[in-house]
XYZ file of C-alpha atoms in Angstrom:
677
model
C 74.051 166.325 82.684
C 72.260 163.596 84.630
C 74.651 161.036 83.154
C 77.804 162.714 84.475
C 77.518 161.536 88.104
C 76.955 157.942 86.885
C 79.971 158.229 84.597
C 82.106 159.268 87.569
C 80.868 156.276 89.540
C 82.101 153.836 86.883
C 85.634 154.175 88.267
C 86.578 150.903 90.023
C 88.222 151.138 93.423
C 91.950 151.701 93.030
C 91.596 152.997 89.462
C 91.699 156.558 88.133
C 89.714 156.105 84.908
C 86.150 154.891 84.410
C 85.426 151.589 82.700
C 85.494 151.581 78.923
C 82.062 150.318 77.955
C 82.100 147.924 75.005
C 78.481 146.901 75.578
C 75.942 147.162 78.382
C 72.723 145.411 79.341
C 69.944 146.208 81.811
C 68.469 143.717 84.224
C 64.810 142.886 83.743
C 63.718 145.326 86.440
C 65.965 148.080 85.053
C 67.812 148.480 88.375
C 71.164 147.001 87.377
C 73.483 147.473 84.410
C 75.853 144.775 83.201
C 78.969 146.391 81.679
C 81.234 144.526 79.265
C 84.817 145.801 79.070
C 88.478 144.818 78.449
C 87.377 142.657 75.550
C 89.478 140.182 73.582
C 88.837 138.418 70.292
C 87.818 134.790 69.999
C 88.347 134.221 66.278
C 85.997 136.788 64.671
C 84.563 138.765 67.554
C 85.638 140.107 70.931
C 83.492 137.696 72.916
C 85.612 137.383 76.072
C 86.532 140.036 78.577
C 85.514 141.415 81.973
C 82.010 142.136 83.285
C 80.958 144.596 85.973
C 77.580 145.226 87.586
C 76.478 148.769 88.348
C 73.580 148.967 90.797
C 71.427 152.032 90.126
C 69.725 151.780 93.515
C 72.826 152.212 95.667
C 75.341 153.401 93.027
C 77.650 150.444 93.726
C 80.049 148.901 91.220
C 81.202 145.276 91.478
C 83.110 142.916 89.209
C 81.830 139.489 88.220
C 84.184 136.504 88.347
C 86.884 138.303 90.331
C 88.615 135.023 91.229
C 88.711 133.848 87.609
C 91.415 134.764 85.075
C 91.231 138.277 83.637
C 89.527 138.718 80.274
C 88.108 135.167 80.463
C 84.368 135.721 80.933
C 82.042 135.128 77.986
C 78.364 135.955 77.379
C 77.533 137.051 80.928
C 73.839 137.767 81.410
C 71.466 138.474 84.248
C 68.977 135.895 85.377
C 65.407 136.951 84.560
C 64.843 137.894 88.226
C 68.014 140.020 88.195
C 69.549 138.391 91.283
C 72.189 136.303 89.550
C 74.425 136.323 86.505
C 75.769 133.385 84.523
C 78.798 133.236 82.253
C 81.352 130.947 80.645
C 85.026 130.921 81.623
C 87.614 128.392 80.544
C 84.992 126.328 78.656
C 82.925 125.887 81.826
C 79.671 127.418 83.004
C 79.423 129.512 86.176
C 76.632 131.263 88.050
C 77.171 134.107 90.509
C 74.921 135.658 93.127
C 75.249 139.381 92.590
C 74.759 140.493 96.211
C 76.436 139.258 98.202
C 78.818 137.941 95.550
C 79.140 134.152 95.516
C 80.462 132.187 92.538
C 79.271 128.650 91.836
C 80.831 126.480 89.140
C 78.233 124.405 87.296
C 80.373 122.334 84.917
C 83.867 120.976 85.529
C 84.842 118.999 82.439
C 85.422 121.875 80.013
C 88.553 121.905 77.841
C 89.534 123.284 74.446
C 88.013 120.120 73.007
C 85.001 119.714 75.328
C 83.181 123.011 75.235
C 80.382 123.977 77.623
C 78.181 126.995 77.033
C 79.816 128.140 73.817
C 80.948 126.561 70.537
C 83.741 125.298 68.357
C 85.088 127.258 65.406
C 82.722 126.022 62.726
C 79.479 126.501 64.688
C 80.561 130.078 65.356
C 81.536 130.822 61.772
C 78.698 129.150 59.877
C 75.732 129.007 62.291
C 76.358 132.305 64.132
C 76.381 130.240 67.327
C 78.468 131.910 70.024
C 76.389 132.351 73.173
C 75.650 128.746 74.143
C 73.455 128.897 77.259
C 69.967 130.109 78.189
C 68.349 131.024 81.528
C 64.958 129.478 82.253
C 62.178 132.053 82.680
C 61.975 131.322 86.446
C 65.764 131.776 86.924
C 66.108 128.278 88.408
C 67.779 126.430 85.526
C 70.196 126.978 82.666
C 70.076 125.084 79.385
C 73.318 124.840 77.446
C 75.181 123.233 74.573
C 78.133 120.927 75.109
C 80.272 120.478 71.991
C 82.610 117.481 71.918
C 85.421 118.343 69.500
C 87.809 115.636 70.699
C 87.485 113.730 67.423
C 87.504 116.853 65.267
C 90.912 117.195 63.680
C 92.956 120.335 64.217
C 94.230 122.458 61.394
C 97.731 123.481 62.456
C 98.614 127.073 61.716
C 102.248 128.030 62.184
C 103.318 131.215 63.943
C 106.794 131.941 62.621
C 107.274 135.570 63.635
C 106.621 135.955 67.362
C 109.706 133.965 68.306
C 112.877 132.636 66.705
C 111.274 129.203 67.130
C 108.011 128.580 65.314
C 104.871 127.839 67.305
C 101.934 125.664 66.290
C 98.486 127.258 66.594
C 95.800 124.552 66.446
C 92.153 125.174 65.576
C 89.521 122.465 65.585
C 88.301 122.544 62.015
C 86.209 119.868 60.279
C 86.690 120.156 56.525
C 84.106 119.005 53.976
C 83.613 115.268 54.367
C 84.561 115.241 58.070
C 81.879 114.431 60.640
C 80.467 117.278 62.745
C 81.511 117.604 66.360
C 78.961 115.720 68.485
C 76.797 117.810 70.803
C 74.754 117.354 73.952
C 72.039 119.614 75.311
C 72.043 119.843 79.089
C 69.826 121.511 81.660
C 71.527 122.296 84.969
C 69.618 123.028 88.152
C 71.121 126.109 89.791
C 70.531 125.038 93.387
C 71.716 121.417 93.118
C 74.071 121.706 90.108
C 72.533 118.474 88.798
C 72.551 118.138 85.008
C 69.837 116.491 82.940
C 70.796 115.610 79.365
C 68.240 115.727 76.571
C 67.803 112.528 74.563
C 68.160 114.168 71.173
C 68.635 111.673 68.324
C 71.522 111.838 65.899
C 72.704 109.974 62.837
C 75.395 107.552 64.107
C 77.208 107.616 60.747
C 76.820 111.161 59.428
C 76.075 113.176 62.535
C 73.607 116.064 62.910
C 73.472 119.709 64.038
C 71.514 121.761 66.565
C 72.009 125.407 65.570
C 69.176 126.815 67.712
C 67.837 126.144 71.199
C 65.611 128.193 73.509
C 63.163 127.693 76.359
C 59.772 126.937 74.855
C 57.853 129.786 76.444
C 57.761 127.957 79.802
C 60.033 126.395 82.444
C 59.398 122.788 81.465
C 60.421 122.506 77.813
C 63.151 123.420 75.391
C 62.583 123.948 71.710
C 65.436 123.106 69.373
C 66.080 123.117 65.638
C 67.652 119.849 64.531
C 69.356 119.635 61.119
C 70.590 116.554 59.324
C 74.166 116.457 58.010
C 73.168 117.708 54.543
C 71.151 120.542 56.125
C 68.199 119.801 53.869
C 65.877 118.529 56.619
C 64.911 120.655 59.600
C 62.996 119.255 62.576
C 61.738 121.424 65.413
C 61.641 119.422 68.645
C 60.167 120.011 72.060
C 62.321 118.528 74.833
C 60.958 117.744 78.302
C 63.612 119.002 80.732
C 62.434 116.647 83.503
C 63.048 113.366 81.678
C 64.967 114.454 78.543
C 62.365 113.075 76.139
C 61.590 114.808 72.855
C 58.900 115.028 70.223
C 59.100 116.434 66.698
C 56.478 119.112 66.161
C 57.433 120.676 62.805
C 59.435 119.248 59.897
C 60.606 120.604 56.592
C 62.655 119.205 53.717
C 64.299 120.864 50.736
C 65.898 119.480 47.590
C 68.888 121.793 48.164
C 69.370 123.211 51.677
C 67.486 124.959 54.486
C 68.898 128.226 55.808
C 68.733 128.812 59.542
C 66.991 131.981 60.675
C 70.145 133.901 61.585
C 71.221 133.765 57.933
C 68.298 136.110 57.265
C 67.543 137.947 60.495
C 70.332 139.721 62.360
C 68.301 139.734 65.570
C 68.692 135.945 65.801
C 72.489 135.937 65.602
C 72.823 135.620 69.375
C 69.751 133.452 69.852
C 66.085 134.140 70.417
C 62.707 132.729 69.531
C 59.601 134.713 68.697
C 56.841 133.338 70.930
C 53.270 134.557 70.516
C 50.232 134.529 72.784
C 52.181 133.668 75.959
C 53.864 130.681 74.371
C 50.840 129.274 72.581
C 52.611 129.671 69.227
C 55.651 131.105 67.526
C 56.768 132.834 64.345
C 58.752 130.751 61.859
C 60.286 131.472 58.419
C 60.186 129.046 55.512
C 60.902 128.993 51.780
C 58.626 126.023 51.138
C 56.327 127.892 48.721
C 59.287 129.213 46.706
C 59.624 132.492 48.611
C 60.837 133.246 52.119
C 57.669 133.866 54.120
C 56.580 133.995 57.745
C 54.270 131.470 59.378
C 52.499 131.394 62.712
C 52.904 127.909 64.188
C 51.083 126.571 67.243
C 53.113 125.353 70.239
C 52.482 121.714 69.345
C 53.115 122.301 65.632
C 49.664 121.065 64.654
C 48.431 124.339 63.197
C 50.141 126.912 61.018
C 48.997 130.169 59.452
C 50.724 131.890 56.541
C 51.274 135.507 57.613
C 53.009 136.926 54.540
C 52.223 135.796 51.015
C 53.052 136.745 47.463
C 55.958 136.712 45.036
C 58.449 138.416 47.327
C 60.892 137.439 50.077
C 60.796 138.631 53.659
C 64.289 140.084 54.085
C 64.395 140.835 57.808
C 62.018 140.916 60.791
C 62.064 144.300 62.511
C 59.398 144.085 65.208
C 56.526 141.906 66.359
C 53.711 144.031 67.759
C 51.471 141.364 69.202
C 49.212 143.852 70.957
C 48.636 145.724 67.720
C 48.407 142.496 65.734
C 51.246 143.123 63.247
C 54.695 141.925 62.275
C 56.986 144.571 60.748
C 59.491 143.344 58.187
C 61.708 144.400 55.289
C 61.003 143.428 51.692
C 61.439 144.707 48.154
C 59.033 143.013 45.751
C 59.983 145.091 42.722
C 63.722 145.558 43.058
C 66.146 143.049 44.570
C 68.769 145.750 45.179
C 66.588 147.795 47.549
C 64.823 147.365 50.899
C 61.565 148.778 52.353
C 59.513 148.473 55.540
C 56.249 146.535 55.405
C 53.823 145.215 57.958
C 51.401 142.292 57.844
C 48.680 141.128 60.202
C 49.695 138.311 62.509
C 46.413 136.527 61.760
C 47.420 136.244 58.108
C 44.475 138.233 56.805
C 44.845 140.893 54.132
C 47.883 141.972 52.145
C 51.139 143.336 53.456
C 51.243 147.132 53.732
C 54.267 149.158 52.682
C 55.183 151.863 55.184
C 58.364 153.287 53.634
C 57.477 156.348 51.508
C 57.031 155.650 47.807
C 59.239 158.580 46.814
C 62.230 157.323 48.844
C 63.584 154.718 46.435
C 66.608 152.888 47.795
C 67.598 151.047 50.953
C 65.839 151.683 54.259
C 66.522 150.337 57.711
C 64.704 150.669 61.028
C 65.086 150.148 64.742
C 61.487 149.961 65.950
C 60.356 150.638 69.516
C 58.795 147.731 71.474
C 55.307 149.223 71.085
C 55.876 149.793 67.336
C 54.902 153.451 67.659
C 58.310 154.934 66.815
C 61.414 154.014 64.825
C 64.937 155.194 64.134
C 64.917 155.337 60.354
C 67.979 155.370 58.091
C 68.020 155.675 54.321
C 70.412 155.926 51.419
C 70.708 155.030 47.773
C 73.625 155.084 45.405
C 73.465 158.877 44.964
C 71.984 159.954 48.339
C 74.274 159.966 51.404
C 72.918 158.182 54.458
C 70.366 160.212 56.390
C 68.664 159.325 59.662
C 65.602 160.520 61.552
C 62.968 159.561 64.084
C 59.579 158.634 62.643
C 56.228 157.653 64.054
C 54.571 154.454 62.863
C 52.578 153.338 61.019
C 52.144 156.738 59.348
C 55.924 157.130 58.861
C 55.803 160.782 59.835
C 59.175 162.413 60.576
C 59.488 163.741 64.112
C 62.724 165.708 63.948
C 62.884 167.720 60.769
C 62.154 165.445 57.789
C 65.869 164.734 57.405
C 65.472 161.863 54.963
C 62.992 163.815 52.850
C 65.388 166.743 52.595
C 68.323 164.450 51.796
C 66.357 162.899 48.945
C 65.281 166.299 47.665
C 68.859 167.595 47.713
C 70.377 164.559 46.001
C 70.887 164.516 42.242
C 71.365 161.193 40.488
C 72.822 162.931 37.427
C 75.837 163.983 39.505
C 76.735 160.405 40.372
C 78.981 158.326 38.123
C 77.262 155.186 39.462
C 74.321 153.578 37.714
C 72.320 150.399 38.211
C 71.357 148.227 35.282
C 70.272 144.726 34.318
C 72.394 142.534 32.100
C 70.835 139.666 30.151
C 72.987 136.861 28.795
C 72.476 135.105 25.495
C 70.878 132.287 27.516
C 68.236 134.683 28.850
C 69.561 134.959 32.419
C 68.979 138.498 33.691
C 71.144 139.823 36.531
C 71.327 143.025 38.543
C 74.525 145.059 38.290
C 76.032 148.417 39.075
C 78.631 150.374 37.177
C 80.802 153.324 38.134
C 81.971 155.141 35.012
C 85.142 157.223 34.720
C 84.889 160.923 35.365
C 84.727 162.969 32.175
C 83.620 159.793 30.412
C 84.019 159.961 26.617
C 81.926 157.327 24.791
C 84.244 157.623 21.801
C 87.122 156.212 23.844
C 87.755 152.703 25.146
C 88.241 152.137 28.871
C 89.490 149.267 31.056
C 86.958 147.367 33.158
C 87.514 146.142 36.700
C 84.962 143.565 37.874
C 84.358 143.127 41.605
C 83.020 139.638 42.387
C 81.784 137.510 45.254
C 79.223 135.238 43.504
C 78.538 132.674 46.289
C 75.432 132.107 48.494
C 76.942 134.050 51.415
C 77.001 137.533 49.921
C 75.145 140.110 47.808
C 77.208 142.810 46.074
C 74.596 144.754 44.154
C 72.785 146.853 46.756
C 71.335 150.314 46.192
C 73.208 152.021 49.034
C 75.483 155.026 49.187
C 79.132 154.194 48.590
C 78.394 150.800 47.063
C 80.972 151.327 44.304
C 83.764 152.429 46.642
C 86.957 150.387 46.539
C 88.897 150.735 49.780
C 91.874 148.783 48.453
C 92.524 151.190 45.615
C 94.743 154.129 46.549
C 93.298 157.056 44.682
C 90.042 157.146 42.770
C 89.118 154.561 40.154
C 86.816 156.974 38.351
C 89.341 159.812 38.280
C 92.019 157.470 36.971
C 89.774 156.183 34.201
C 88.451 152.725 35.165
C 84.975 151.344 34.602
C 84.093 149.504 37.832
C 81.329 146.862 37.677
C 79.740 144.263 39.973
C 77.089 141.681 39.053
C 74.962 139.382 41.223
C 74.663 136.025 39.475
C 72.246 133.201 40.172
C 72.933 131.638 43.553
C 73.588 134.909 45.363
C 71.330 135.535 48.402
C 69.137 138.204 46.813
C 65.362 138.493 47.284
C 64.373 136.868 44.011
C 62.884 133.654 45.361
C 64.412 130.354 46.420
C 64.747 129.016 42.856
C 67.173 131.835 42.049
C 69.167 131.248 45.209
C 69.240 127.459 45.217
C 69.883 126.624 41.578
C 73.579 126.826 42.511
C 73.297 123.679 44.659
C 76.285 121.403 43.899
C 77.414 123.953 41.269
C 79.565 126.474 43.161
C 82.535 127.210 40.923
C 80.528 126.363 37.817
C 77.121 128.073 37.608
C 78.226 131.297 39.299
C 81.357 131.453 37.134
C 79.382 130.768 33.966
C 76.865 133.515 34.761
C 79.614 136.039 35.457
C 81.486 135.176 32.272
C 78.350 135.302 30.120
C 77.460 138.694 31.574
C 81.005 139.923 30.907
C 80.657 138.679 27.336
C 77.729 141.057 26.853
C 79.560 143.939 28.516
C 82.583 143.429 26.277
C 80.311 144.195 23.320
C 79.897 147.780 24.540
C 81.794 150.119 22.187
C 83.559 151.985 25.004
C 85.045 148.836 26.618
C 88.674 147.923 25.917
C 88.614 144.122 25.723
C 92.389 143.977 26.148
C 92.135 145.573 29.590
C 89.706 143.441 31.602
C 90.490 142.827 35.279
C 88.674 141.035 38.104
C 89.177 140.905 41.847
C 87.573 139.483 44.968
C 88.170 138.355 48.536
C 87.385 134.975 50.156
C 84.598 133.484 48.002
C 85.257 136.404 45.672
C 88.895 135.368 45.537
C 87.783 131.863 44.564
C 85.577 133.343 41.834
C 88.476 135.481 40.605
C 90.657 132.397 40.234
C 87.938 130.426 38.479
C 87.197 133.285 36.096
C 90.889 133.682 35.259
C 91.337 129.931 34.746
C 88.020 128.945 33.129
C 87.679 132.027 30.930
C 91.230 133.225 30.175
C 90.063 134.675 26.873
C 87.989 137.270 28.776
C 89.802 138.141 32.008
C 93.349 139.376 31.465
C 94.273 140.424 35.039
C 93.139 139.061 38.382
C 93.755 139.886 42.046
C 92.564 137.048 44.297
C 92.662 137.480 48.071
C 92.237 134.716 50.686
C 90.635 132.392 48.160
C 89.371 128.848 48.578
C 91.470 127.131 45.941
C 90.211 123.636 46.746
C 86.653 123.207 47.999
C 87.663 120.052 49.879
C 89.720 122.197 52.273
C 86.834 124.370 53.483
C 84.642 123.695 56.524
C 81.924 121.071 56.435
C 78.937 123.223 57.463
C 79.370 125.789 54.683
C 80.680 123.593 51.887
C 78.338 120.642 52.449
C 75.305 122.927 52.792
C 75.752 124.108 49.212
C 77.642 121.206 47.622
C 76.446 117.966 49.242
C 78.767 115.352 50.758
C 82.148 114.496 49.250
C 81.411 110.855 50.073
C 78.524 110.991 47.584
C 79.451 113.569 44.929
C 83.131 114.413 45.286
C 83.319 115.158 41.569
C 81.233 118.332 42.123
C 83.782 119.637 44.613
C 86.602 118.927 42.172
C 84.804 120.507 39.209
C 84.112 123.672 41.209
C 87.651 124.143 42.558
C 90.084 126.632 41.007
C 93.033 124.217 41.377
C 91.362 121.987 38.799
C 91.760 124.680 36.132
C 94.994 126.395 37.230
C 96.848 125.035 34.196
C 94.712 127.293 31.977
C 96.110 130.555 33.359
C 97.129 132.948 30.589
C 96.811 136.402 32.108
C 98.334 138.294 35.002
C 97.534 136.890 38.448
C 98.312 138.378 41.855
C 97.516 135.914 44.654
C 97.355 137.193 48.266
C 96.840 135.188 51.476
C 97.526 135.467 55.215
C 99.421 132.522 56.666
C 97.441 132.824 59.927
C 94.053 132.600 58.202
C 91.919 130.367 60.433
C 88.987 130.556 58.008
C 90.390 129.887 54.528
C 93.591 128.115 55.445
C 96.930 128.828 53.862
C 97.100 125.306 52.423
C 94.750 126.638 49.732
C 97.547 128.946 48.592
C 100.151 126.220 48.574
C 97.961 123.740 46.702
C 97.328 126.421 44.102
C 101.008 127.332 43.922
C 101.903 123.684 43.270
C 99.511 123.503 40.334
C 100.743 126.750 38.820
C 104.355 125.638 39.214
C 103.575 122.233 37.734
C 102.374 123.826 34.491
C 104.902 126.699 34.503
C 102.220 129.327 34.912
C 103.863 132.541 36.091
C 102.130 134.664 38.725
C 102.841 136.960 41.650
C 102.382 135.841 45.269
C 102.111 137.887 48.450
C 101.781 135.990 51.735
C 101.237 138.012 54.908
C 102.802 136.266 57.951
C 100.310 135.384 60.710
C 97.572 137.618 59.283
C 94.050 136.285 59.492
C 91.308 136.240 56.877
C 90.956 140.020 57.136
C 94.694 140.634 56.527
C 94.480 143.611 58.864
C 96.739 142.834 61.813
C 100.130 144.386 62.381
C 101.589 147.820 61.677
C 101.562 148.853 58.045
C 99.562 145.875 56.814
C 96.533 147.681 55.400
C 98.502 150.323 53.510
C 100.925 147.692 52.214
C 98.056 145.577 50.892
C 96.373 148.585 49.283
C 99.622 149.743 47.693
C 100.320 146.273 46.316
C 96.777 146.015 44.927
C 96.894 149.458 43.326
C 100.324 149.136 41.738
C 99.570 145.696 40.329
C 96.280 146.813 38.818
C 97.809 149.923 37.257
C 100.770 147.994 35.853
C 98.844 145.123 34.294
C 95.530 146.830 33.525
C 96.523 150.472 32.866
C 93.836 153.095 33.530
C 92.386 155.714 31.221
C 90.479 156.066 27.983
C 92.228 155.463 24.679
């Protein structure tokens, strides 16, 4: 009831309806609310729109950037003192006094190719870098990225449907082998608008990356993560904002690659740095002992303390309780398909303590209060629907009715047609997998198998969560119709089995992952209830690439394939992703060729349905046409469906999703008929 008057006051002058709130943020003193509304997509996410400030003290509502184009503001945020807000518009950085409103432009050189305060396409896609500026703690300065994409070539998409004349849609996109867009790190003084550039070194031939930057727990220094082109050396640098000088305080090298923190911890996707003891040190993850563990590093990098230890990976950081002396994190030492809450002492003493109940086997998640006394707890496994509750910590006592406990008690694994198992190949490689069997399964009959694949370092398929074996593209029910549905996580997938498991795929995408999948399928095809003449495989994006490679490299096994938005040629994909896992084409181009489906297209024997959106800014449509040329060259017959102007998700436009699902379902049923025989 108390919220209703505030809701009524969110109606701007001259409007009849209140603002639709996409997101909202409080000022540091809790007296103002920043409201994000009227949002528009920038590639993946709706990161531009309008921002309004609601003042709780006088119930006033005011719009930021009123003189700027509508829907153009990005990443607006209050200054730490709450008196100002900063944002990006039109590739330039602005600051605005909230009361009275006064806008000040801080940069003036921004263009589509010279980007201030945000990023180009590839930084956004592969480094999770979107918000590209940071307030200083004293609200007097802003540090920001400037990305110079002038030399980065555009991929030209073609819009052929919005007008009778086609229109070119350019996107700056450096493919594997192309140099990264150069960057600069600037610090602008709010009062004078003077900019000081940091003297960060780079490789003049290969280029380098800065995927992370924050204020270093004070107003005088920035801390940045600096990666070499191959992304196998990471240097943490302190930059003096007065003179732009830098010093390296912490370095790490890897024979394969080094993942940035946001690849593991969702809380870092929009920035952040975990400072401890008022900036005297910070928390840092590393795989240098073979497992992903947390370290406490001093401000100058001279001292480090291992906080977590043992043969397990830290999967996600949930809360740092410095007052209590603990870090709370997710891990699953005994089962790579599950996830549990642990805590460890920040001083590194003692063993990690599991807090998730032992009798709740599956996948947990938590939103933990700042004081680590309470958490919003969610849980599911493959046969238990998602349940949620409030719990106290560290005792993990339910506060509102033991909802998870009752959900677990009510669930019955014997009523689920899904099961988890391990498959071991003749080479001794053991992989996690799940299987959904047909309803009314008869072991005396033989059934078709549909494999769902991804297989690359960017995704894990085999997770013990409710609904894991659902297939949203299939109209109907796979189990009712009589399919065995299986997914397997091969070596190289990002599962918590140690860095050796994850990184053995280095320079072998399209080979090692495909071999593991095929060898696992070979074992499954020995099962007496599997019909080896009806074996299908499907996947999207990297899973589409795997589908093609499985169909082409192992045509004796896979008889039907549905590949969606696949990378057909690894040399067409972006440099950050492809070079991270495959090296540089200038040095080992043969690995890119050997891992690409187009290399093996001539081997196609089975039934192939290839699907791609012509407006895919991620995996470009040239992958489809290169593949088509190879299949035509060798007279390999297949079915093609191109969706005009659809992106990587193939979701835009009326009727698209149902058309795609219908196409998928009919093709599967025609070429890999369901049911036991």
